[in-house]
PDB file of C-alpha atoms and ligand atoms in Angstrom:
ATOM      1  CA  UNK Y1403       7.639 -27.577 -40.944  1.00  0.00           C
ATOM      2  CA  UNK Y1404       8.996 -30.137 -38.522  1.00  0.00           C
ATOM      3  CA  UNK Y1405       7.002 -32.997 -37.124  1.00  0.00           C
ATOM      4  CA  UNK Y1406       7.539 -34.271 -33.590  1.00  0.00           C
ATOM      5  CA  UNK Y1407       7.106 -37.977 -32.798  1.00  0.00           C
ATOM      6  CA  UNK Y1408       4.079 -37.017 -30.683  1.00  0.00           C
ATOM      7  CA  UNK Y1409       2.375 -35.408 -33.760  1.00  0.00           C
ATOM      8  CA  UNK Y1410       3.133 -31.814 -32.853  1.00  0.00           C
ATOM      9  CA  UNK Y1411       3.970 -29.633 -35.881  1.00  0.00           C
ATOM     10  CA  UNK Y1412       6.323 -26.662 -35.719  1.00  0.00           C
ATOM     11  CA  UNK Y1413       6.400 -24.116 -38.520  1.00  0.00           C
ATOM     12  CA  UNK Y1414       9.094 -21.629 -39.331  1.00  0.00           C
ATOM     13  CA  UNK Y1415       7.501 -18.897 -41.450  1.00  0.00           C
ATOM     14  CA  UNK Y1416       9.710 -16.467 -43.418  1.00  0.00           C
ATOM     15  CA  UNK Y1417       8.186 -12.982 -43.407  1.00  0.00           C
ATOM     16  CA  UNK Y1418       8.430 -10.411 -46.208  1.00  0.00           C
ATOM     17  CA  UNK Y1419      11.572  -8.862 -44.594  1.00  0.00           C
ATOM     18  CA  UNK Y1420      13.381 -12.170 -44.106  1.00  0.00           C
ATOM     19  CA  UNK Y1421      12.654 -12.418 -40.347  1.00  0.00           C
ATOM     20  CA  UNK Y1422      11.299 -15.803 -39.189  1.00  0.00           C
ATOM     21  CA  UNK Y1423       8.426 -16.491 -36.817  1.00  0.00           C
ATOM     22  CA  UNK Y1424       7.597 -19.878 -35.309  1.00  0.00           C
ATOM     23  CA  UNK Y1425       4.167 -21.362 -34.670  1.00  0.00           C
ATOM     24  CA  UNK Y1426       3.176 -24.668 -33.231  1.00  0.00           C
ATOM     25  CA  UNK Y1427       0.186 -26.916 -33.911  1.00  0.00           C
ATOM     26  CA  UNK Y1428      -0.628 -29.373 -31.136  1.00  0.00           C
ATOM     27  CA  UNK Y1429      -3.068 -32.216 -31.758  1.00  0.00           C
ATOM     28  CA  UNK Y1430      -4.730 -34.135 -28.917  1.00  0.00           C
ATOM     29  CA  UNK Y1431      -7.579 -36.670 -29.063  1.00  0.00           C
ATOM     30  CA  UNK Y1432     -10.312 -34.085 -29.301  1.00  0.00           C
ATOM     31  CA  UNK Y1433      -8.605 -30.830 -29.982  1.00  0.00           C
ATOM     32  CA  UNK Y1434      -6.131 -29.166 -32.249  1.00  0.00           C
ATOM     33  CA  UNK Y1435      -4.524 -26.138 -30.652  1.00  0.00           C
ATOM     34  CA  UNK Y1436      -2.515 -23.456 -32.438  1.00  0.00           C
ATOM     35  CA  UNK Y1437       0.186 -21.768 -30.436  1.00  0.00           C
ATOM     36  CA  UNK Y1438       0.621 -18.384 -32.026  1.00  0.00           C
ATOM     37  CA  UNK Y1439       3.445 -15.848 -31.963  1.00  0.00           C
ATOM     38  CA  UNK Y1440       2.814 -12.130 -31.521  1.00  0.00           C
ATOM     39  CA  UNK Y1441       6.346 -10.807 -32.024  1.00  0.00           C
ATOM     40  CA  UNK Y1442       9.542 -11.970 -33.753  1.00  0.00           C
ATOM     41  CA  UNK Y1443      11.745 -12.553 -30.665  1.00  0.00           C
ATOM     42  CA  UNK Y1444      10.601 -10.998 -27.416  1.00  0.00           C
ATOM     43  CA  UNK Y1445      11.147  -7.692 -25.579  1.00  0.00           C
ATOM     44  CA  UNK Y1446      11.146  -9.417 -22.210  1.00  0.00           C
ATOM     45  CA  UNK Y1447      13.926 -11.273 -20.509  1.00  0.00           C
ATOM     46  CA  UNK Y1448      12.708 -14.406 -18.827  1.00  0.00           C
ATOM     47  CA  UNK Y1449      15.941 -16.211 -18.158  1.00  0.00           C
ATOM     48  CA  UNK Y1450      14.483 -19.751 -18.715  1.00  0.00           C
ATOM     49  CA  UNK Y1451      13.138 -18.936 -22.144  1.00  0.00           C
ATOM     50  CA  UNK Y1452      14.969 -19.458 -25.422  1.00  0.00           C
ATOM     51  CA  UNK Y1453      12.991 -16.769 -27.260  1.00  0.00           C
ATOM     52  CA  UNK Y1454      14.324 -14.104 -24.844  1.00  0.00           C
ATOM     53  CA  UNK Y1455      17.810 -14.664 -26.294  1.00  0.00           C
ATOM     54  CA  UNK Y1456      16.600 -13.419 -29.730  1.00  0.00           C
ATOM     55  CA  UNK Y1457      15.539 -10.071 -28.245  1.00  0.00           C
ATOM     56  CA  UNK Y1458      12.655  -8.240 -29.877  1.00  0.00           C
ATOM     57  CA  UNK Y1459      13.177  -7.916 -33.560  1.00  0.00           C
ATOM     58  CA  UNK Y1460       9.774  -6.446 -34.311  1.00  0.00           C
ATOM     59  CA  UNK Y1461       6.027  -6.736 -33.651  1.00  0.00           C
ATOM     60  CA  UNK Y1462       3.977  -8.810 -36.031  1.00  0.00           C
ATOM     61  CA  UNK Y1463       1.252  -6.872 -37.772  1.00  0.00           C
ATOM     62  CA  UNK Y1464      -2.365  -8.050 -37.477  1.00  0.00           C
ATOM     63  CA  UNK Y1465      -2.367  -9.727 -40.865  1.00  0.00           C
ATOM     64  CA  UNK Y1466       0.771 -11.674 -40.168  1.00  0.00           C
ATOM     65  CA  UNK Y1467      -0.829 -12.987 -36.906  1.00  0.00           C
ATOM     66  CA  UNK Y1468      -4.058 -13.778 -38.729  1.00  0.00           C
ATOM     67  CA  UNK Y1469      -2.309 -15.505 -41.625  1.00  0.00           C
ATOM     68  CA  UNK Y1470      -0.321 -17.612 -39.119  1.00  0.00           C
ATOM     69  CA  UNK Y1471      -3.643 -18.898 -37.730  1.00  0.00           C
ATOM     70  CA  UNK Y1472      -5.261 -19.454 -41.093  1.00  0.00           C
ATOM     71  CA  UNK Y1473      -2.205 -21.444 -42.224  1.00  0.00           C
ATOM     72  CA  UNK Y1474      -2.438 -23.673 -39.145  1.00  0.00           C
ATOM     73  CA  UNK Y1475      -6.158 -24.069 -39.684  1.00  0.00           C
ATOM     74  CA  UNK Y1476      -5.338 -25.498 -43.148  1.00  0.00           C
ATOM     75  CA  UNK Y1477      -2.694 -27.712 -41.693  1.00  0.00           C
ATOM     76  CA  UNK Y1478      -5.131 -28.882 -39.050  1.00  0.00           C
ATOM     77  CA  UNK Y1479      -7.626 -29.880 -41.797  1.00  0.00           C
ATOM     78  CA  UNK Y1480      -4.950 -31.561 -43.886  1.00  0.00           C
ATOM     79  CA  UNK Y1481      -3.222 -33.643 -41.214  1.00  0.00           C
ATOM     80  CA  UNK Y1482      -5.927 -34.082 -38.547  1.00  0.00           C
ATOM     81  CA  UNK Y1483      -9.123 -33.783 -40.654  1.00  0.00           C
ATOM     82  CA  UNK Y1484     -10.650 -31.103 -38.507  1.00  0.00           C
ATOM     83  CA  UNK Y1485     -10.498 -27.270 -38.062  1.00  0.00           C
ATOM     84  CA  UNK Y1486      -8.528 -25.598 -35.339  1.00  0.00           C
ATOM     85  CA  UNK Y1487     -10.342 -26.003 -32.054  1.00  0.00           C
ATOM     86  CA  UNK Y1488      -8.254 -23.653 -29.842  1.00  0.00           C
ATOM     87  CA  UNK Y1489      -5.749 -20.830 -30.116  1.00  0.00           C
ATOM     88  CA  UNK Y1490      -3.215 -19.827 -27.482  1.00  0.00           C
ATOM     89  CA  UNK Y1491      -1.070 -16.680 -27.725  1.00  0.00           C
ATOM     90  CA  UNK Y1492       1.793 -18.473 -26.126  1.00  0.00           C
ATOM     91  CA  UNK Y1493       4.358 -18.499 -28.933  1.00  0.00           C
ATOM     92  CA  UNK Y1494       7.141 -15.994 -29.399  1.00  0.00           C
ATOM     93  CA  UNK Y1495       6.646 -12.662 -27.802  1.00  0.00           C
ATOM     94  CA  UNK Y1496       4.581 -10.833 -25.179  1.00  0.00           C
ATOM     95  CA  UNK Y1497       1.188 -10.248 -26.722  1.00  0.00           C
ATOM     96  CA  UNK Y1498       0.393  -7.346 -24.464  1.00  0.00           C
ATOM     97  CA  UNK Y1499       3.385  -5.452 -25.866  1.00  0.00           C
ATOM     98  CA  UNK Y1500       1.792  -5.741 -29.273  1.00  0.00           C
ATOM     99  CA  UNK Y1501      -1.697  -5.242 -28.055  1.00  0.00           C
ATOM    100  CA  UNK Y1502      -3.308  -3.415 -30.977  1.00  0.00           C
ATOM    101  CA  UNK Y1503      -2.286  -5.963 -33.563  1.00  0.00           C
ATOM    102  CA  UNK Y1504      -3.193  -8.906 -31.363  1.00  0.00           C
ATOM    103  CA  UNK Y1505      -6.682  -7.516 -30.835  1.00  0.00           C
ATOM    104  CA  UNK Y1506      -7.129  -6.750 -34.515  1.00  0.00           C
ATOM    105  CA  UNK Y1507      -6.113 -10.318 -35.368  1.00  0.00           C
ATOM    106  CA  UNK Y1508      -8.479 -11.728 -32.763  1.00  0.00           C
ATOM    107  CA  UNK Y1509     -11.263  -9.653 -34.251  1.00  0.00           C
ATOM    108  CA  UNK Y1510     -10.624 -11.261 -37.646  1.00  0.00           C
ATOM    109  CA  UNK Y1511     -10.308 -14.807 -36.156  1.00  0.00           C
ATOM    110  CA  UNK Y1512     -13.661 -14.506 -34.398  1.00  0.00           C
ATOM    111  CA  UNK Y1513     -15.409 -12.605 -37.325  1.00  0.00           C
ATOM    112  CA  UNK Y1514     -18.065 -14.583 -39.243  1.00  0.00           C
ATOM    113  CA  UNK Y1515     -16.231 -13.486 -42.378  1.00  0.00           C
ATOM    114  CA  UNK Y1516     -12.894 -14.691 -40.911  1.00  0.00           C
ATOM    115  CA  UNK Y1517     -12.495 -17.994 -39.112  1.00  0.00           C
ATOM    116  CA  UNK Y1518     -15.669 -17.477 -36.982  1.00  0.00           C
ATOM    117  CA  UNK Y1519     -14.039 -18.947 -33.924  1.00  0.00           C
ATOM    118  CA  UNK Y1520     -15.613 -18.404 -30.558  1.00  0.00           C
ATOM    119  CA  UNK Y1521     -13.474 -16.091 -28.403  1.00  0.00           C
ATOM    120  CA  UNK Y1522     -13.987 -18.624 -25.602  1.00  0.00           C
ATOM    121  CA  UNK Y1523     -11.568 -20.902 -27.518  1.00  0.00           C
ATOM    122  CA  UNK Y1524      -8.822 -18.283 -27.478  1.00  0.00           C
ATOM    123  CA  UNK Y1525      -6.430 -17.745 -24.592  1.00  0.00           C
ATOM    124  CA  UNK Y1526      -4.032 -14.860 -24.321  1.00  0.00           C
ATOM    125  CA  UNK Y1527      -1.053 -15.714 -22.204  1.00  0.00           C
ATOM    126  CA  UNK Y1528       0.995 -12.865 -20.686  1.00  0.00           C
ATOM    127  CA  UNK Y1529       3.928 -12.562 -18.433  1.00  0.00           C
ATOM    128  CA  UNK Y1530       1.741 -10.087 -16.487  1.00  0.00           C
ATOM    129  CA  UNK Y1531       1.748  -6.384 -17.342  1.00  0.00           C
ATOM    130  CA  UNK Y1532      -0.772  -4.817 -14.901  1.00  0.00           C
ATOM    131  CA  UNK Y1533      -1.648  -1.688 -16.909  1.00  0.00           C
ATOM    132  CA  UNK Y1534      -2.429  -3.704 -20.014  1.00  0.00           C
ATOM    133  CA  UNK Y1535      -4.463  -6.373 -18.107  1.00  0.00           C
ATOM    134  CA  UNK Y1536      -6.673  -3.516 -16.863  1.00  0.00           C
ATOM    135  CA  UNK Y1537      -6.893  -2.161 -20.357  1.00  0.00           C
ATOM    136  CA  UNK Y1538      -8.117  -5.548 -21.638  1.00  0.00           C
ATOM    137  CA  UNK Y1539     -10.843  -5.575 -18.955  1.00  0.00           C
ATOM    138  CA  UNK Y1540     -11.856  -2.024 -19.929  1.00  0.00           C
ATOM    139  CA  UNK Y1541     -11.971  -3.122 -23.621  1.00  0.00           C
ATOM    140  CA  UNK Y1542     -14.365  -5.890 -22.561  1.00  0.00           C
ATOM    141  CA  UNK Y1543     -12.423  -8.659 -24.401  1.00  0.00           C
ATOM    142  CA  UNK Y1544     -14.157 -12.007 -24.546  1.00  0.00           C
ATOM    143  CA  UNK Y1545     -11.128 -14.354 -24.655  1.00  0.00           C
ATOM    144  CA  UNK Y1546      -9.510 -16.101 -21.704  1.00  0.00           C
ATOM    145  CA  UNK Y1547      -6.429 -14.915 -19.792  1.00  0.00           C
ATOM    146  CA  UNK Y1548      -3.441 -16.941 -18.650  1.00  0.00           C
ATOM    147  CA  UNK Y1549      -0.570 -15.472 -16.683  1.00  0.00           C
ATOM    148  CA  UNK Y1550       2.950 -16.933 -16.618  1.00  0.00           C
ATOM    149  CA  UNK Y1551       3.457 -16.605 -12.877  1.00  0.00           C
ATOM    150  CA  UNK Y1552       6.212 -19.118 -11.983  1.00  0.00           C
ATOM    151  CA  UNK Y1553       6.602 -17.657  -8.493  1.00  0.00           C
ATOM    152  CA  UNK Y1554       4.401 -15.726  -6.144  1.00  0.00           C
ATOM    153  CA  UNK Y1555       7.454 -14.469  -4.251  1.00  0.00           C
ATOM    154  CA  UNK Y1556       8.671 -11.083  -5.581  1.00  0.00           C
ATOM    155  CA  UNK Y1557      12.370 -11.759  -4.971  1.00  0.00           C
ATOM    156  CA  UNK Y1558      12.267 -15.135  -6.750  1.00  0.00           C
ATOM    157  CA  UNK Y1559      10.112 -13.868  -9.620  1.00  0.00           C
ATOM    158  CA  UNK Y1560      12.585 -11.063 -10.251  1.00  0.00           C
ATOM    159  CA  UNK Y1561      15.447 -13.500 -10.500  1.00  0.00           C
ATOM    160  CA  UNK Y1562      13.721 -15.602 -13.215  1.00  0.00           C
ATOM    161  CA  UNK Y1563      11.792 -12.777 -14.868  1.00  0.00           C
ATOM    162  CA  UNK Y1564      13.904  -9.686 -14.272  1.00  0.00           C
ATOM    163  CA  UNK Y1565      11.347  -7.339 -15.916  1.00  0.00           C
ATOM    164  CA  UNK Y1566       9.101  -8.180 -12.916  1.00  0.00           C
ATOM    165  CA  UNK Y1567      10.956  -5.560 -10.837  1.00  0.00           C
ATOM    166  CA  UNK Y1568       8.814  -3.001 -12.742  1.00  0.00           C
ATOM    167  CA  UNK Y1569       5.656  -4.964 -12.305  1.00  0.00           C
ATOM    168  CA  UNK Y1570       5.427  -5.971  -8.606  1.00  0.00           C
ATOM    169  CA  UNK Y1571       3.166  -8.912  -7.654  1.00  0.00           C
ATOM    170  CA  UNK Y1572       0.948  -6.516  -5.684  1.00  0.00           C
ATOM    171  CA  UNK Y1573       0.173  -4.515  -8.767  1.00  0.00           C
ATOM    172  CA  UNK Y1574      -0.357  -7.701 -10.799  1.00  0.00           C
ATOM    173  CA  UNK Y1575      -2.733  -9.071  -8.240  1.00  0.00           C
ATOM    174  CA  UNK Y1576      -4.746  -5.762  -8.237  1.00  0.00           C
ATOM    175  CA  UNK Y1577      -4.934  -5.810 -12.052  1.00  0.00           C
ATOM    176  CA  UNK Y1578      -6.133  -9.434 -12.018  1.00  0.00           C
ATOM    177  CA  UNK Y1579      -8.847  -8.611  -9.476  1.00  0.00           C
ATOM    178  CA  UNK Y1580      -9.931  -5.794 -11.833  1.00  0.00           C
ATOM    179  CA  UNK Y1581      -9.961  -8.187 -14.740  1.00  0.00           C
ATOM    180  CA  UNK Y1582     -12.201 -10.585 -12.875  1.00  0.00           C
ATOM    181  CA  UNK Y1583     -14.473  -7.819 -11.577  1.00  0.00           C
ATOM    182  CA  UNK Y1584     -15.251  -6.721 -15.122  1.00  0.00           C
ATOM    183  CA  UNK Y1585     -14.972 -10.028 -17.101  1.00  0.00           C
ATOM    184  CA  UNK Y1586     -16.049 -12.576 -14.517  1.00  0.00           C
ATOM    185  CA  UNK Y1587     -13.434 -14.864 -16.134  1.00  0.00           C
ATOM    186  CA  UNK Y1588     -11.216 -17.063 -13.968  1.00  0.00           C
ATOM    187  CA  UNK Y1589      -7.482 -16.684 -14.550  1.00  0.00           C
ATOM    188  CA  UNK Y1590      -5.032 -19.541 -15.245  1.00  0.00           C
ATOM    189  CA  UNK Y1591      -1.572 -19.296 -13.729  1.00  0.00           C
ATOM    190  CA  UNK Y1592       1.057 -21.028 -15.714  1.00  0.00           C
ATOM    191  CA  UNK Y1593       3.784 -22.343 -13.399  1.00  0.00           C
ATOM    192  CA  UNK Y1594       6.956 -24.305 -13.854  1.00  0.00           C
ATOM    193  CA  UNK Y1595       8.659 -25.792 -10.842  1.00  0.00           C
ATOM    194  CA  UNK Y1596      12.476 -25.739 -10.970  1.00  0.00           C
ATOM    195  CA  UNK Y1597      14.812 -27.535  -8.612  1.00  0.00           C
ATOM    196  CA  UNK Y1598      16.332 -25.184  -6.064  1.00  0.00           C
ATOM    197  CA  UNK Y1599      14.425 -22.111  -7.392  1.00  0.00           C
ATOM    198  CA  UNK Y1600      10.786 -22.460  -6.447  1.00  0.00           C
ATOM    199  CA  UNK Y1601      10.408 -25.971  -5.066  1.00  0.00           C
ATOM    200  CA  UNK Y1602      10.220 -25.065  -1.369  1.00  0.00           C
ATOM    201  CA  UNK Y1603       7.211 -25.082   0.984  1.00  0.00           C
ATOM    202  CA  UNK Y1604       7.366 -21.272   1.228  1.00  0.00           C
ATOM    203  CA  UNK Y1605       6.989 -21.085  -2.535  1.00  0.00           C
ATOM    204  CA  UNK Y1606       3.866 -23.187  -2.333  1.00  0.00           C
ATOM    205  CA  UNK Y1607       2.371 -21.136   0.457  1.00  0.00           C
ATOM    206  CA  UNK Y1608       3.087 -17.883  -1.384  1.00  0.00           C
ATOM    207  CA  UNK Y1609       1.256 -19.297  -4.383  1.00  0.00           C
ATOM    208  CA  UNK Y1610      -1.730 -20.350  -2.304  1.00  0.00           C
ATOM    209  CA  UNK Y1611      -1.955 -16.876  -0.826  1.00  0.00           C
ATOM    210  CA  UNK Y1612      -1.706 -15.319  -4.295  1.00  0.00           C
ATOM    211  CA  UNK Y1613      -4.402 -17.642  -5.753  1.00  0.00           C
ATOM    212  CA  UNK Y1614      -6.816 -16.955  -2.912  1.00  0.00           C
ATOM    213  CA  UNK Y1615      -6.912 -13.266  -3.858  1.00  0.00           C
ATOM    214  CA  UNK Y1616      -8.500 -13.934  -7.288  1.00  0.00           C
ATOM    215  CA  UNK Y1617     -10.683 -16.740  -8.806  1.00  0.00           C
ATOM    216  CA  UNK Y1618      -7.980 -18.741 -10.513  1.00  0.00           C
ATOM    217  CA  UNK Y1619      -6.539 -22.159 -11.224  1.00  0.00           C
ATOM    218  CA  UNK Y1620      -2.954 -23.355 -11.615  1.00  0.00           C
ATOM    219  CA  UNK Y1621      -1.490 -25.183 -14.604  1.00  0.00           C
ATOM    220  CA  UNK Y1622       1.787 -26.768 -13.716  1.00  0.00           C
ATOM    221  CA  UNK Y1623       3.945 -27.117 -16.874  1.00  0.00           C
ATOM    222  CA  UNK Y1624       6.672 -29.561 -17.450  1.00  0.00           C
ATOM    223  CA  UNK Y1625       9.959 -27.757 -18.021  1.00  0.00           C
ATOM    224  CA  UNK Y1626      11.714 -27.891 -21.366  1.00  0.00           C
ATOM    225  CA  UNK Y1627      15.475 -27.811 -21.304  1.00  0.00           C
ATOM    226  CA  UNK Y1628      17.107 -24.950 -23.218  1.00  0.00           C
ATOM    227  CA  UNK Y1629      20.726 -26.074 -22.511  1.00  0.00           C
ATOM    228  CA  UNK Y1630      21.042 -23.947 -19.351  1.00  0.00           C
ATOM    229  CA  UNK Y1631      22.167 -26.142 -16.468  1.00  0.00           C
ATOM    230  CA  UNK Y1632      20.913 -23.684 -13.828  1.00  0.00           C
ATOM    231  CA  UNK Y1633      17.316 -24.612 -14.773  1.00  0.00           C
ATOM    232  CA  UNK Y1634      16.347 -28.188 -13.993  1.00  0.00           C
ATOM    233  CA  UNK Y1635      12.810 -29.406 -13.647  1.00  0.00           C
ATOM    234  CA  UNK Y1636      11.994 -30.280 -10.015  1.00  0.00           C
ATOM    235  CA  UNK Y1637      11.606 -33.966  -9.275  1.00  0.00           C
ATOM    236  CA  UNK Y1638       8.258 -35.782  -9.205  1.00  0.00           C
ATOM    237  CA  UNK Y1639       7.904 -35.582  -5.412  1.00  0.00           C
ATOM    238  CA  UNK Y1640       8.201 -31.779  -5.474  1.00  0.00           C
ATOM    239  CA  UNK Y1641       5.526 -31.627  -8.241  1.00  0.00           C
ATOM    240  CA  UNK Y1642       3.265 -34.052  -6.206  1.00  0.00           C
ATOM    241  CA  UNK Y1643       3.761 -31.903  -3.094  1.00  0.00           C
ATOM    242  CA  UNK Y1644       2.632 -28.807  -4.961  1.00  0.00           C
ATOM    243  CA  UNK Y1645      -0.400 -30.617  -6.355  1.00  0.00           C
ATOM    244  CA  UNK Y1646      -1.403 -32.046  -2.975  1.00  0.00           C
ATOM    245  CA  UNK Y1647      -1.076 -28.840  -0.995  1.00  0.00           C
ATOM    246  CA  UNK Y1648      -2.838 -26.756  -3.639  1.00  0.00           C
ATOM    247  CA  UNK Y1649      -5.748 -29.217  -3.841  1.00  0.00           C
ATOM    248  CA  UNK Y1650      -6.020 -29.332  -0.057  1.00  0.00           C
ATOM    249  CA  UNK Y1651      -6.332 -25.532  -0.213  1.00  0.00           C
ATOM    250  CA  UNK Y1652      -9.226 -25.816  -2.749  1.00  0.00           C
ATOM    251  CA  UNK Y1653      -7.198 -24.571  -5.658  1.00  0.00           C
ATOM    252  CA  UNK Y1654      -7.777 -26.388  -9.015  1.00  0.00           C
ATOM    253  CA  UNK Y1655      -4.413 -27.652 -10.353  1.00  0.00           C
ATOM    254  CA  UNK Y1656      -3.520 -29.500 -13.504  1.00  0.00           C
ATOM    255  CA  UNK Y1657      -0.192 -30.774 -14.752  1.00  0.00           C
ATOM    256  CA  UNK Y1658       0.599 -30.322 -18.434  1.00  0.00           C
ATOM    257  CA  UNK Y1659       3.069 -32.547 -20.129  1.00  0.00           C
ATOM    258  CA  UNK Y1660       5.043 -30.819 -22.825  1.00  0.00           C
ATOM    259  CA  UNK Y1661       4.543 -31.593 -26.522  1.00  0.00           C
ATOM    260  CA  UNK Y1662       7.033 -31.295 -29.312  1.00  0.00           C
ATOM    261  CA  UNK Y1663      10.161 -31.392 -27.124  1.00  0.00           C
ATOM    262  CA  UNK Y1664      12.188 -33.334 -29.726  1.00  0.00           C
ATOM    263  CA  UNK Y1665      11.826 -30.505 -32.230  1.00  0.00           C
ATOM    264  CA  UNK Y1666      12.221 -27.567 -29.810  1.00  0.00           C
ATOM    265  CA  UNK Y1667       8.540 -26.764 -30.167  1.00  0.00           C
ATOM    266  CA  UNK Y1668       7.645 -26.874 -26.481  1.00  0.00           C
ATOM    267  CA  UNK Y1669       6.983 -23.869 -24.180  1.00  0.00           C
ATOM    268  CA  UNK Y1670      10.028 -21.687 -23.871  1.00  0.00           C
ATOM    269  CA  UNK Y1671      11.944 -23.396 -26.693  1.00  0.00           C
ATOM    270  CA  UNK Y1672      11.062 -21.265 -29.725  1.00  0.00           C
ATOM    271  CA  UNK Y1673      14.327 -19.721 -30.857  1.00  0.00           C
ATOM    272  CA  UNK Y1674      14.458 -19.954 -34.664  1.00  0.00           C
ATOM    273  CA  UNK Y1675      16.859 -22.976 -34.515  1.00  0.00           C
ATOM    274  CA  UNK Y1676      15.647 -24.107 -37.913  1.00  0.00           C
ATOM    275  CA  UNK Y1677      17.147 -21.081 -39.635  1.00  0.00           C
TER     276      UNK Y1677
HETATM  277  S1  SF4 R2850       8.544 -16.566 -21.612  1.00  0.00           S
HETATM  278 FE1  SF4 R2850       7.232 -15.361 -23.064  1.00  0.00          FE
HETATM  279  S2  SF4 R2850       7.488 -13.264 -22.191  1.00  0.00           S
HETATM  280 FE2  SF4 R2850       9.184 -14.444 -21.308  1.00  0.00          FE
HETATM  281  S3  SF4 R2850      10.887 -14.046 -22.750  1.00  0.00           S
HETATM  282 FE3  SF4 R2850       9.884 -15.962 -23.376  1.00  0.00          FE
HETATM  283  S4  SF4 R2850       8.381 -15.299 -24.967  1.00  0.00           S
HETATM  284 FE4  SF4 R2850       9.029 -13.517 -23.816  1.00  0.00          FE
END
């Protein structure tokens, strides 16, 4: 376990076969959120993400995912004197590429004989796999959905998330409309603004158009360096411009400061550096 100066805890957990997963516990004034991994490494190739460099070593099974959460619930009680309040599937891996195990683990987390957590306190964050988003809607899941969007322009998104060439934004948008139709749950778009990549007015306008197709809100996330000089967080004025223009277009937008940066525990930084 490593402890950040902001209170965030990062765990490296050795599995029975020697592989290591990472999980992060993030305390705020009123909440303690567990950021949970679904795979060791990741099958996808987002170029800004340290986990991508590990490649996918294997899927976690449902018990490994559940145990990860139970361990963090114990940590939360020990260090912050309260149970976990929220869970986000935003750690290592793409949860929709390990769907069966993620769902089984969520069943246990929400079961009265398990942690009895409300599904409304659980968010699954995906890079956006249309077929699986529709499947979740068909399966009538009760948790929330976040999508790592980062660009609403196909050509830009393909550069930073190359797998997106197989999952065009049009298909993603249709699957999200389907999700909303069946779940009535608003979608959160996770979005980092990088200098010279997606900080232009045309990027903002594309995002507005995309958001207007589906009930949604935007969560701008501070970028965490992974030692790649081609990715630099946009300056404050670019972030302010995004926020202003989105708000003027009636889109709810929040800005999330990263936690645990000093111990490589922040979004996109999980890369088993503690090994
Ligand atoms: S951002 Fe998420 S989906 Fe993309 S490579 Fe990293 S862990 Fe995988």
